[in-house]
Amino acid sequence: MRKIDTCGMSCPQPVLMTKKALEETPEGIEVVVDNNTAKANVSRFMKHTGYQVTVQEMGEHYIIVGEKSK
Amino acid sequence: MEGKRGIVLTGTTVGIISVLLVYFGNPANMGFCIACFIRDIAGAIGLHRAPVVQYIRPEIIGLVLGAFIMSKKRKEFQATGGSSPMTRFVLSIFVMIGALVFLGCPLRMVLRIGGGDLNALVGLAGFIAGTGVGVFFLNKGFNLKRNYKISNMEGSIFPALNIGLLVLLLVSPAFLFFSETGPGASYAPMAIALGAGLIVGILAQRSRLCMVGGTRDMILFRDSYLLLGFVSVILSSGLLNMAFGFFELGFEGQPIAHTDGLWNFLGMAVVGWASVLLGGCPLRQLILAGEGNSDSAISVMGLLVGAAISHNFGLASSAAGPTANGQYAVGIGIVFLLMVSWKNAEFISKNILGKERA
C-alpha cells in the first residue's frame, strides 16, 4: 500500500497531501502523522470520502490506514 | 470532544462567555478579540502610546495557559518549530494591520455579527474572499515547509512568558501603561477575565476551534466541522445579546466599528488570506503557541509588533473610519501576500505537482 509521510507539516497540509494521494491511488493509502490534530483531520477526511479508517500508534507517530469501503 | 458535539459546545460556550464578559465590563461586542487584546497588551508594555488602548488583558493569558495545561494533561504538548519563522512573523504583522483596519480579529468579527453589527457582514464577505484566495494557493501547493522537534524548554518559553505577564498585571508597576478612558479602560474583573480565558483555552485546545479553518475547510474539503464552531458562536452570542438587550441591528453607530464598507472588506480579506497561509486565525495561533508550537509563538510576536506598528504609524481605524496610512498598509499587505503565496507555491509545485506536468 502506498505510504505518505506528513510529519512536520502544519494544518491543513496533511489533509491536502492525503487528498492528492487518494486522487492518484483511490484504492487506499497509509498516512503517517505526528500530531493529534492531523490524526483527527486526516481520519475525518478519509471517513467522509468513503474509506474505512484504522489508526495505529507507533511511538511518537500515528499510522492512519484508509481502505475503500466495500 | 472530538466530534461535532464538541465543536458546537465549544462555539456555543465561547459565544456565551463573550457576551458575559461584555456584561462584566469588556467593551461592547468585544468579549473576546484576540487582535484587540494583543494590541492592548502592546500598549500596556509601552510598545505603542495610544492612550485609549492599553491594558494587560487576562483573557489572552488564560487562553494560552488553558491550552498549555490541557495539552500537558492530554500528552499533546509538542515542542516544534522552524517552519519559515520570518515569513510567519511578517504575515502576522499584516494580520494585525488588516484586523485593526477592520477593527477586530475573525473572532470579534463573528461576535460583531452576533451583536447585530452589519458592517461585520461586509467584513465577513472580505474574509471569505481572502480565505478563498489563500485556498487557491493551497491548491497550488503552497506551504511554509515542515517544522521540527525542538527542546521542551524552547516550547515552554511562550507559556512561561504569559505567567510573567500575569505577574506584571498583578503587581502593576508604574512603568506599565493603563488606559483611563476608551476601550482599554473597559474590562471585566481580572479573575473573571482570566477564568474566561482558561475555559475557552481548554475548550479550544480540545476542539481545535479556528475561525479561518471553518471557511477554509468548507471550501477546500467540503468539511463543515470547524464551520459548526463558527456558526455556534454567532448563534449563541446573538441570542444572549438579545436576552441582555445588547443586540442592535444596523450599520450606523455600532460600538468600536466604522461604516466604510470597502476597507472593512479589504481589511478582513488580508486577515483571511494571511491566516490561511499561517494555518490558523489569531485565536488558533495562541492555542498552538500554548501547546509548544514556537512557529505560532513567533506568529503571536508578529501580532504584537503589528499592533505597535499599527498605532505608531497611524494605520488603525477609528469609529470615524480608516486612515490613509492604513489603506496604504493594506495595499502593501496584499502585495506581500501575493509574493509569499506565489513564491512558496511555485517552489513546492515542482516537487508535488511534477507528476501532473509530465
Tab-separated table of C-alpha atoms in Angstrom:
chain	number	residue	atom	x	y	z
A	1	MET	CA	0.000	0.000	0.000
A	2	ARG	CA	1.235	3.485	-0.828
A	3	LYS	CA	2.544	5.383	2.195
A	4	ILE	CA	2.763	9.148	2.573
A	5	ASP	CA	4.632	10.967	5.320
A	6	THR	CA	3.083	14.200	6.604
A	7	CYS	CA	5.310	14.589	9.668
A	8	GLY	CA	6.188	18.186	10.448
A	9	MET	CA	3.545	19.616	8.153
A	10	SER	CA	1.094	22.001	9.728
A	11	CYS	CA	-2.638	22.254	9.192
A	12	PRO	CA	-4.156	21.748	6.583
A	13	GLN	CA	-1.207	20.207	4.687
A	14	PRO	CA	-1.631	16.624	5.970
A	15	VAL	CA	-5.234	16.535	4.685
A	16	LEU	CA	-4.248	18.159	1.372
A	17	MET	CA	-1.474	15.607	0.880
A	18	THR	CA	-3.936	12.816	1.738
A	19	LYS	CA	-6.455	14.190	-0.745
A	20	LYS	CA	-3.871	14.372	-3.547
A	21	ALA	CA	-2.581	10.878	-2.802
A	22	LEU	CA	-6.094	9.400	-2.784
A	23	GLU	CA	-6.821	11.026	-6.130
A	24	GLU	CA	-3.820	9.187	-7.528
A	25	THR	CA	-4.308	5.939	-5.561
A	26	PRO	CA	-8.050	5.649	-4.929
A	27	GLU	CA	-7.902	2.083	-3.579
A	28	GLY	CA	-6.306	3.250	-0.320
A	29	ILE	CA	-3.202	4.685	1.367
A	30	GLU	CA	-1.248	4.782	4.608
A	31	VAL	CA	-0.658	8.212	6.092
A	32	VAL	CA	1.976	8.870	8.756
A	33	VAL	CA	1.142	11.832	11.009
A	34	ASP	CA	2.924	13.174	14.087
A	35	ASN	CA	0.237	15.079	15.937
A	36	ASN	CA	-3.284	14.674	17.201
A	37	THR	CA	-4.791	17.456	15.080
A	38	ALA	CA	-3.542	15.868	11.871
A	39	LYS	CA	-4.655	12.443	13.101
A	40	ALA	CA	-8.210	13.685	13.666
A	41	ASN	CA	-8.347	15.719	10.450
A	42	VAL	CA	-6.932	13.026	8.155
A	43	SER	CA	-9.178	10.339	9.707
A	44	ARG	CA	-12.252	12.546	9.340
A	45	PHE	CA	-11.415	13.369	5.724
A	46	MET	CA	-10.957	9.709	4.788
A	47	LYS	CA	-14.184	8.674	6.537
A	48	HIS	CA	-16.106	11.450	4.758
A	49	THR	CA	-14.814	10.337	1.396
A	50	GLY	CA	-15.883	6.733	1.949
A	51	TYR	CA	-12.818	4.991	3.348
A	52	GLN	CA	-12.574	2.572	6.240
A	53	VAL	CA	-10.065	4.033	8.656
A	54	THR	CA	-7.816	2.330	11.191
A	55	VAL	CA	-5.277	4.168	13.333
A	56	GLN	CA	-2.140	2.602	14.820
A	57	GLU	CA	0.038	4.374	17.345
A	58	MET	CA	3.751	3.924	16.670
A	59	GLY	CA	5.776	5.735	19.315
A	60	GLU	CA	5.508	9.425	18.545
A	61	HIS	CA	3.707	8.841	15.246
A	62	TYR	CA	0.374	7.529	14.121
A	63	ILE	CA	-0.203	5.480	11.014
A	64	ILE	CA	-3.628	6.001	9.527
A	65	VAL	CA	-4.731	3.357	7.042
A	66	GLY	CA	-7.595	4.174	4.742
A	67	GLU	CA	-9.106	1.424	2.605
A	68	LYS	CA	-12.010	1.705	0.223
A	69	SER	CA	-15.205	0.533	1.957
A	70	LYS	CA	-16.883	-2.390	0.232
B	1	MET	CA	-14.997	16.316	22.379
B	2	GLU	CA	-13.575	15.022	19.113
B	3	GLY	CA	-16.914	15.004	17.330
B	4	LYS	CA	-19.395	17.570	16.145
B	5	ARG	CA	-20.905	17.910	19.611
B	6	GLY	CA	-17.566	19.049	20.963
B	7	ILE	CA	-17.086	21.820	18.435
B	8	VAL	CA	-20.695	23.012	18.805
B	9	LEU	CA	-20.321	23.005	22.595
B	10	THR	CA	-17.080	24.984	22.286
B	11	GLY	CA	-18.544	27.539	19.880
B	12	THR	CA	-21.668	27.955	21.990
B	13	THR	CA	-19.624	28.391	25.176
B	14	VAL	CA	-17.329	30.936	23.508
B	15	GLY	CA	-20.397	32.935	22.398
B	16	ILE	CA	-21.964	32.849	25.877
B	17	ILE	CA	-18.736	33.710	27.708
B	18	SER	CA	-18.051	36.562	25.285
B	19	VAL	CA	-21.397	38.219	25.984
B	20	LEU	CA	-20.943	37.654	29.736
B	21	LEU	CA	-17.534	39.351	29.554
B	22	VAL	CA	-19.234	42.388	27.992
B	23	TYR	CA	-21.836	42.255	30.769
B	24	PHE	CA	-19.000	42.261	33.320
B	25	GLY	CA	-17.244	45.238	31.753
B	26	ASN	CA	-15.471	44.439	28.464
B	27	PRO	CA	-16.116	46.819	25.527
B	28	ALA	CA	-19.285	46.110	23.518
B	29	ASN	CA	-19.093	43.197	21.050
B	30	MET	CA	-15.592	42.584	22.432
B	31	GLY	CA	-15.949	39.766	24.912
B	32	PHE	CA	-13.021	38.300	23.061
B	33	CYS	CA	-10.932	39.939	20.378
B	34	ILE	CA	-7.510	38.417	20.013
B	35	ALA	CA	-6.202	41.248	17.832
B	36	CYS	CA	-7.614	43.990	20.087
B	37	PHE	CA	-6.393	42.324	23.267
B	38	ILE	CA	-2.862	41.748	21.972
B	39	ARG	CA	-2.941	45.395	20.827
B	40	ASP	CA	-3.939	46.420	24.363
B	41	ILE	CA	-1.061	44.385	25.786
B	42	ALA	CA	1.340	46.039	23.303
B	43	GLY	CA	0.101	49.364	24.641
B	44	ALA	CA	0.367	48.356	28.289
B	45	ILE	CA	4.048	47.453	27.920
B	46	GLY	CA	4.710	50.681	26.047
B	47	LEU	CA	5.230	49.337	22.519
B	48	HIS	CA	2.726	51.946	21.352
B	49	ARG	CA	1.408	55.037	23.082
B	50	ALA	CA	-2.243	55.184	22.016
B	51	PRO	CA	-3.656	56.128	25.436
B	52	VAL	CA	-7.106	54.566	24.950
B	53	VAL	CA	-5.956	51.007	24.188
B	54	GLN	CA	-3.520	49.998	26.922
B	55	TYR	CA	-4.260	47.123	29.293
B	56	ILE	CA	-2.871	43.658	30.032
B	57	ARG	CA	-5.834	41.506	29.051
B	58	PRO	CA	-6.062	38.450	31.309
B	59	GLU	CA	-8.169	36.670	28.671
B	60	ILE	CA	-5.052	36.223	26.496
B	61	ILE	CA	-3.044	34.827	29.403
B	62	GLY	CA	-5.909	32.470	30.248
B	63	LEU	CA	-6.202	31.214	26.674
B	64	VAL	CA	-2.512	30.372	26.473
B	65	LEU	CA	-2.305	28.791	29.917
B	66	GLY	CA	-5.570	26.884	29.409
B	67	ALA	CA	-4.190	25.388	26.211
B	68	PHE	CA	-0.838	24.708	27.906
B	69	ILE	CA	-2.419	22.897	30.882
B	70	MET	CA	-4.787	20.895	28.706
B	71	SER	CA	-2.109	19.869	26.218
B	72	LYS	CA	0.165	18.749	29.072
B	73	LYS	CA	-2.685	16.794	30.653
B	74	ARG	CA	-3.595	15.064	27.401
B	75	LYS	CA	0.055	14.497	26.474
B	76	GLU	CA	-0.418	16.651	23.370
B	77	PHE	CA	2.189	19.241	24.305
B	78	GLN	CA	4.635	19.114	21.392
B	79	ALA	CA	7.585	21.450	21.198
B	80	THR	CA	8.022	22.136	17.489
B	81	GLY	CA	9.351	24.957	15.357
B	82	GLY	CA	11.415	26.003	12.383
B	83	SER	CA	8.705	26.258	9.721
B	84	SER	CA	9.521	29.552	7.946
B	85	PRO	CA	9.540	31.665	11.134
B	86	MET	CA	10.330	35.005	9.482
B	87	THR	CA	7.585	34.571	6.885
B	88	ARG	CA	5.139	33.765	9.679
B	89	PHE	CA	6.299	36.788	11.676
B	90	VAL	CA	5.646	39.233	8.831
B	91	LEU	CA	2.396	37.526	7.780
B	92	SER	CA	1.181	38.035	11.343
B	93	ILE	CA	2.119	41.705	11.260
B	94	PHE	CA	-0.230	42.053	8.291
B	95	VAL	CA	-2.937	40.010	10.022
B	96	MET	CA	-2.850	42.602	12.791
B	97	ILE	CA	-2.788	45.548	10.373
B	98	GLY	CA	-5.798	44.164	8.466
B	99	ALA	CA	-7.648	43.412	11.703
B	100	LEU	CA	-7.097	46.934	13.026
B	101	VAL	CA	-8.279	48.473	9.753
B	102	PHE	CA	-11.497	46.456	10.132
B	103	LEU	CA	-11.450	46.753	13.946
B	104	GLY	CA	-11.430	43.156	15.062
B	105	CYS	CA	-9.931	39.728	14.547
B	106	PRO	CA	-12.034	36.955	12.969
B	107	LEU	CA	-13.423	36.061	16.403
B	108	ARG	CA	-14.553	39.631	17.041
B	109	MET	CA	-15.975	39.767	13.512
B	110	VAL	CA	-18.172	36.818	14.450
B	111	LEU	CA	-19.111	38.422	17.777
B	112	ARG	CA	-19.938	41.696	15.997
B	113	ILE	CA	-22.296	39.778	13.699
B	114	GLY	CA	-23.846	38.249	16.826
B	115	GLY	CA	-24.322	41.779	18.157
B	116	GLY	CA	-26.196	42.872	15.019
B	117	ASP	CA	-23.336	44.911	13.505
B	118	LEU	CA	-23.957	44.671	9.751
B	119	ASN	CA	-20.536	46.176	8.952
B	120	ALA	CA	-19.136	42.880	10.178
B	121	LEU	CA	-21.089	41.094	7.442
B	122	VAL	CA	-19.175	43.191	4.917
B	123	GLY	CA	-16.018	42.169	6.786
B	124	LEU	CA	-17.152	38.539	6.559
B	125	ALA	CA	-17.531	38.856	2.792
B	126	GLY	CA	-13.942	40.125	2.625
B	127	PHE	CA	-12.796	37.398	4.997
B	128	ILE	CA	-14.360	34.695	2.798
B	129	ALA	CA	-12.835	36.271	-0.326
B	130	GLY	CA	-9.384	36.416	1.301
B	131	THR	CA	-9.724	32.851	2.551
B	132	GLY	CA	-10.693	31.802	-0.975
B	133	VAL	CA	-7.524	33.352	-2.398
B	134	GLY	CA	-5.463	31.571	0.265
B	135	VAL	CA	-7.166	28.268	-0.588
B	136	PHE	CA	-6.390	28.835	-4.270
B	137	PHE	CA	-2.686	28.926	-3.398
B	138	LEU	CA	-3.016	25.937	-1.050
B	139	ASN	CA	-4.346	24.017	-4.039
B	140	LYS	CA	-1.312	25.224	-5.992
B	141	GLY	CA	0.937	23.554	-3.438
B	142	PHE	CA	1.515	26.468	-1.060
B	143	ASN	CA	3.123	25.552	2.239
B	144	LEU	CA	5.634	27.004	4.658
B	145	LYS	CA	7.794	23.853	4.809
B	146	ARG	CA	7.917	21.394	7.646
B	147	ASN	CA	8.579	22.012	11.316
B	148	TYR	CA	10.988	20.108	13.547
B	149	LYS	CA	11.087	18.813	17.072
B	150	ILE	CA	12.685	21.338	19.388
B	151	SER	CA	13.502	21.215	23.083
B	152	ASN	CA	10.669	21.340	25.601
B	153	MET	CA	12.407	24.354	27.106
B	154	GLU	CA	12.062	26.256	23.809
B	155	GLY	CA	8.409	25.233	23.508
B	156	SER	CA	7.673	26.268	27.094
B	157	ILE	CA	9.074	29.789	26.909
B	158	PHE	CA	5.917	31.300	25.429
B	159	PRO	CA	3.554	29.873	28.092
B	160	ALA	CA	6.079	30.959	30.737
B	161	LEU	CA	6.119	34.498	29.324
B	162	ASN	CA	2.375	34.595	29.893
B	163	ILE	CA	2.866	33.773	33.557
B	164	GLY	CA	5.305	36.699	33.627
B	165	LEU	CA	2.629	38.869	32.056
B	166	LEU	CA	0.167	37.799	34.742
B	167	VAL	CA	2.678	38.737	37.443
B	168	LEU	CA	3.128	42.143	35.783
B	169	LEU	CA	-0.638	42.655	35.815
B	170	LEU	CA	-0.923	41.644	39.464
B	171	VAL	CA	1.968	43.870	40.561
B	172	SER	CA	1.076	46.687	38.109
B	173	PRO	CA	4.423	48.514	38.326
B	174	ALA	CA	4.470	52.217	37.430
B	175	PHE	CA	6.276	51.645	34.117
B	176	LEU	CA	3.200	49.959	32.637
B	177	PHE	CA	0.516	51.966	30.839
B	178	PHE	CA	-3.155	51.500	31.668
B	179	SER	CA	-5.887	53.389	29.814
B	180	GLU	CA	-8.029	55.736	31.854
B	181	THR	CA	-10.634	56.213	29.132
B	182	GLY	CA	-11.679	54.353	25.969
B	183	PRO	CA	-11.833	50.624	25.233
B	184	GLY	CA	-8.651	49.953	27.212
B	185	ALA	CA	-10.385	51.209	30.358
B	186	SER	CA	-13.358	48.873	29.870
B	187	TYR	CA	-12.650	45.464	31.259
B	188	ALA	CA	-14.203	42.647	33.250
B	189	PRO	CA	-12.731	41.941	36.714
B	190	MET	CA	-9.364	40.201	36.472
B	191	ALA	CA	-10.432	36.854	37.965
B	192	ILE	CA	-13.459	36.610	35.660
B	193	ALA	CA	-11.435	37.547	32.577
B	194	LEU	CA	-8.666	35.085	33.456
B	195	GLY	CA	-11.189	32.325	34.183
B	196	ALA	CA	-12.997	33.001	30.909
B	197	GLY	CA	-9.704	32.752	29.029
B	198	LEU	CA	-8.805	29.499	30.783
B	199	ILE	CA	-12.156	27.861	29.961
B	200	VAL	CA	-12.022	28.909	26.318
B	201	GLY	CA	-8.346	27.930	26.098
B	202	ILE	CA	-9.147	24.445	27.387
B	203	LEU	CA	-12.140	24.007	25.064
B	204	ALA	CA	-10.337	25.427	22.037
B	205	GLN	CA	-7.344	23.143	22.651
B	206	ARG	CA	-9.613	20.114	22.717
B	207	SER	CA	-11.896	21.017	19.814
B	208	ARG	CA	-9.285	22.916	17.706
B	209	LEU	CA	-11.742	25.786	17.204
B	210	CYS	CA	-10.451	28.100	14.472
B	211	MET	CA	-12.294	30.897	12.742
B	212	VAL	CA	-10.387	30.723	9.458
B	213	GLY	CA	-10.287	26.924	9.469
B	214	GLY	CA	-14.087	26.792	9.230
B	215	THR	CA	-14.278	28.687	5.966
B	216	ARG	CA	-11.077	27.146	4.608
B	217	ASP	CA	-12.069	23.519	5.197
B	218	MET	CA	-15.519	24.130	3.754
B	219	ILE	CA	-14.044	25.491	0.505
B	220	LEU	CA	-11.153	23.032	0.386
B	221	PHE	CA	-12.702	19.735	1.532
B	222	ARG	CA	-16.448	20.420	1.958
B	223	ASP	CA	-15.780	19.690	5.629
B	224	SER	CA	-18.178	21.503	7.972
B	225	TYR	CA	-16.548	20.525	11.316
B	226	LEU	CA	-14.835	23.823	12.160
B	227	LEU	CA	-17.543	25.878	10.472
B	228	LEU	CA	-20.014	24.484	13.008
B	229	GLY	CA	-17.965	26.168	15.740
B	230	PHE	CA	-18.009	29.449	13.817
B	231	VAL	CA	-21.795	29.337	13.390
B	232	SER	CA	-22.339	28.291	17.015
B	233	VAL	CA	-20.502	31.416	18.231
B	234	ILE	CA	-22.772	33.629	16.121
B	235	LEU	CA	-25.972	31.907	17.275
B	236	SER	CA	-25.207	31.754	20.983
B	237	SER	CA	-23.788	35.279	21.202
B	238	GLY	CA	-26.696	36.610	19.119
B	239	LEU	CA	-29.327	35.005	21.342
B	240	LEU	CA	-27.667	36.086	24.577
B	241	ASN	CA	-27.118	39.613	23.229
B	242	MET	CA	-30.867	39.768	22.540
B	243	ALA	CA	-31.668	38.483	26.032
B	244	PHE	CA	-29.433	41.157	27.601
B	245	GLY	CA	-30.713	43.901	25.296
B	246	PHE	CA	-27.228	44.334	23.755
B	247	PHE	CA	-28.395	43.407	20.233
B	248	GLU	CA	-28.589	46.407	17.864
B	249	LEU	CA	-29.154	45.670	14.193
B	250	GLY	CA	-27.686	48.154	11.726
B	251	PHE	CA	-24.644	49.792	10.163
B	252	GLU	CA	-24.551	53.155	11.939
B	253	GLY	CA	-23.388	53.800	15.482
B	254	GLN	CA	-22.073	50.286	16.131
B	255	PRO	CA	-19.608	50.009	19.025
B	256	ILE	CA	-15.913	50.295	18.100
B	257	ALA	CA	-16.661	49.947	14.385
B	258	HIS	CA	-16.757	52.103	11.260
B	259	THR	CA	-19.056	52.025	8.235
B	260	ASP	CA	-16.520	52.186	5.382
B	261	GLY	CA	-17.510	49.030	3.505
B	262	LEU	CA	-14.544	48.904	1.140
B	263	TRP	CA	-11.985	48.970	3.947
B	264	ASN	CA	-13.981	46.636	6.169
B	265	PHE	CA	-13.913	44.240	3.225
B	266	LEU	CA	-10.236	44.684	2.327
B	267	GLY	CA	-9.025	44.666	5.937
B	268	MET	CA	-10.660	41.313	6.586
B	269	ALA	CA	-9.608	39.987	3.170
B	270	VAL	CA	-5.978	40.476	4.236
B	271	VAL	CA	-6.722	38.794	7.576
B	272	GLY	CA	-8.396	35.798	5.906
B	273	TRP	CA	-5.718	35.335	3.268
B	274	ALA	CA	-2.782	35.698	5.666
B	275	SER	CA	-4.465	33.443	8.252
B	276	VAL	CA	-4.927	30.668	5.693
B	277	LEU	CA	-1.218	30.888	4.853
B	278	LEU	CA	-0.400	30.748	8.573
B	279	GLY	CA	-2.692	27.747	9.064
B	280	GLY	CA	-4.998	29.382	11.599
B	281	CYS	CA	-6.652	32.514	12.942
B	282	PRO	CA	-5.105	34.563	15.785
B	283	LEU	CA	-7.063	32.527	18.381
B	284	ARG	CA	-5.688	29.287	16.981
B	285	GLN	CA	-2.141	30.710	16.965
B	286	LEU	CA	-2.461	31.468	20.696
B	287	ILE	CA	-3.706	27.960	21.432
B	288	LEU	CA	-0.969	26.306	19.358
B	289	ALA	CA	1.648	28.529	20.995
B	290	GLY	CA	0.362	27.269	24.358
B	291	GLU	CA	0.824	23.695	23.090
B	292	GLY	CA	4.537	24.264	22.475
B	293	ASN	CA	4.418	25.333	18.819
B	294	SER	CA	7.093	28.016	18.563
B	295	ASP	CA	6.104	28.896	14.983
B	296	SER	CA	2.774	30.001	16.410
B	297	ALA	CA	4.563	31.790	19.260
B	298	ILE	CA	6.511	33.713	16.599
B	299	SER	CA	3.173	34.497	14.935
B	300	VAL	CA	1.854	35.935	18.194
B	301	MET	CA	5.006	38.062	18.424
B	302	GLY	CA	4.224	39.249	14.880
B	303	LEU	CA	0.740	40.222	16.026
B	304	LEU	CA	2.266	42.144	18.960
B	305	VAL	CA	4.704	44.026	16.735
B	306	GLY	CA	1.967	44.543	14.136
B	307	ALA	CA	-0.156	46.211	16.811
B	308	ALA	CA	2.682	48.535	17.768
B	309	ILE	CA	3.291	49.432	14.109
B	310	SER	CA	-0.439	49.971	13.527
B	311	HIS	CA	-0.766	52.530	16.287
B	312	ASN	CA	2.675	54.154	15.967
B	313	PHE	CA	2.234	54.670	12.202
B	314	GLY	CA	-1.450	55.633	12.380
B	315	LEU	CA	-2.708	52.580	10.486
B	316	ALA	CA	-5.516	51.575	12.849
B	317	SER	CA	-9.022	52.754	12.040
B	318	SER	CA	-11.311	54.501	14.488
B	319	ALA	CA	-15.079	54.956	14.642
B	320	ALA	CA	-14.541	57.791	12.126
B	321	GLY	CA	-13.208	55.314	9.557
B	322	PRO	CA	-9.937	54.054	8.146
B	323	THR	CA	-6.837	56.262	7.851
B	324	ALA	CA	-4.950	56.962	4.633
B	325	ASN	CA	-1.879	55.245	6.106
B	326	GLY	CA	-3.993	52.218	6.973
B	327	GLN	CA	-5.194	51.994	3.381
B	328	TYR	CA	-1.605	52.102	2.057
B	329	ALA	CA	-0.599	49.431	4.568
B	330	VAL	CA	-3.419	47.126	3.439
B	331	GLY	CA	-2.230	47.644	-0.162
B	332	ILE	CA	1.338	46.754	0.810
B	333	GLY	CA	-0.061	43.747	2.675
B	334	ILE	CA	-1.813	42.479	-0.450
B	335	VAL	CA	1.420	42.794	-2.462
B	336	PHE	CA	3.357	40.956	0.257
B	337	LEU	CA	0.720	38.206	0.456
B	338	LEU	CA	0.828	37.748	-3.287
B	339	MET	CA	4.613	37.413	-3.215
B	340	VAL	CA	4.644	34.940	-0.323
B	341	SER	CA	1.802	32.893	-1.827
B	342	TRP	CA	3.395	32.788	-5.245
B	343	LYS	CA	6.948	32.011	-4.185
B	344	ASN	CA	6.011	29.233	-1.759
B	345	ALA	CA	3.501	27.672	-4.132
B	346	GLU	CA	5.849	27.678	-7.102
B	347	PHE	CA	8.622	26.102	-5.082
B	348	ILE	CA	6.600	23.093	-3.981
B	349	SER	CA	4.768	22.696	-7.279
B	350	LYS	CA	7.990	21.459	-8.852
B	351	ASN	CA	8.010	18.542	-6.403
B	352	ILE	CA	4.423	17.605	-5.666
B	353	LEU	CA	2.767	18.597	-8.912
B	354	GLY	CA	5.626	17.452	-11.116
B	355	LYS	CA	3.730	14.313	-11.979
B	356	GLU	CA	0.803	16.273	-13.380
B	357	ARG	CA	3.090	18.172	-15.712
B	358	ALA	CA	4.728	15.057	-17.071
